[in-house]
Amino acid sequence: EAGVTQSPTHLIKTRGQQATLRCSPISGHTSVYWYQQALGLGLQFLLWYDEGEERNRGNFPPRFSGRQFPNYSSELNVNALELEDSALYLCASSPTLFTDTQYFGPGTRLTVL
Amino acid sequence: SQKIEQNSEALNIQEGKTATLTCNYTNYSPAYLQWYRQDPGRGPVFLLLIRENEKEKRKERLKVTFDTTLKQSLFHITASQPADSATYLCALRSNDYKLSFGAGTTVTVRA
């Protein structure tokens, strides 16, 4: 069974640009979660989607947005990039919104110059 | 506010010894608690889930305890090996249903 996949592996942008990160959950999983992990810091919850709907959102500005597609894959968009957005962005999936365990992808390393 | 606190210091231990990690929480009433392992630059990997009615759970060389009165979980790695070197995260589901992670404890096992 394939795990959670994320693309791209690395992304380099300049301040003010937009970044789009993609995530494919494990087959059959309906819930997708996004986290930000800045260097040396803990996981900060960003967004949670299930069945195409946004279920919860962390304390991030509106320029962080996303969506979930009918095939349950997801996209995270970050507009007007700032230097402090540089981080590892992790996507996780779970079979349903009621399932406790999350399965993480390898992450996308976003660098903002 | 809800808070999850793990050992603030990194843990350095000799191979073969037992590593004990602590996770304390405030203002949660969790039905369960989870532990994950994270290697540098990688996503966390689920290790164990313990429910509120379970005092202890084991998986190979890992042991987790859960004391809802003390609001604490202990995570033990017995007969530690250099391959156990990683950051270990505890996680709880918060009141708004999202999974919140502690900052993690970094364990280094010396050969």
PDB file of C-alpha atoms in Angstrom, chain B residues 11-16 19 80-85 107-111:
ATOM      1  CA  LEU B  11      18.021  12.826  26.284  1.00  0.00           C
ATOM      2  CA  ASN B  12      21.444  11.243  25.791  1.00  0.00           C
ATOM      3  CA  ILE B  13      21.735   7.635  26.897  1.00  0.00           C
ATOM      4  CA  GLN B  14      24.069   4.688  26.545  1.00  0.00           C
ATOM      5  CA  GLU B  15      23.102   1.809  24.302  1.00  0.00           C
ATOM      6  CA  GLY B  16      21.280  -0.880  26.233  1.00  0.00           C
ATOM      7  CA  ALA B  19      15.085   5.965  27.944  1.00  0.00           C
ATOM      8  CA  SER B  80      17.921   1.171  23.565  1.00  0.00           C
ATOM      9  CA  GLN B  81      19.864   1.047  20.311  1.00  0.00           C
ATOM     10  CA  PRO B  82      21.540   3.791  18.255  1.00  0.00           C
ATOM     11  CA  ALA B  83      18.743   3.299  15.689  1.00  0.00           C
ATOM     12  CA  ASP B  84      16.291   4.573  18.310  1.00  0.00           C
ATOM     13  CA  SER B  85      17.870   8.032  18.066  1.00  0.00           C
ATOM     14  CA  VAL B 107      16.782  11.058  22.116  1.00  0.00           C
ATOM     15  CA  THR B 108      20.372  10.198  21.229  1.00  0.00           C
ATOM     16  CA  VAL B 109      21.588   6.677  21.960  1.00  0.00           C
ATOM     17  CA  ARG B 110      25.376   6.314  22.164  1.00  0.00           C
ATOM     18  CA  ALA B 111      26.982   3.092  21.041  1.00  0.00           C
TER      19      ALA B 111
END
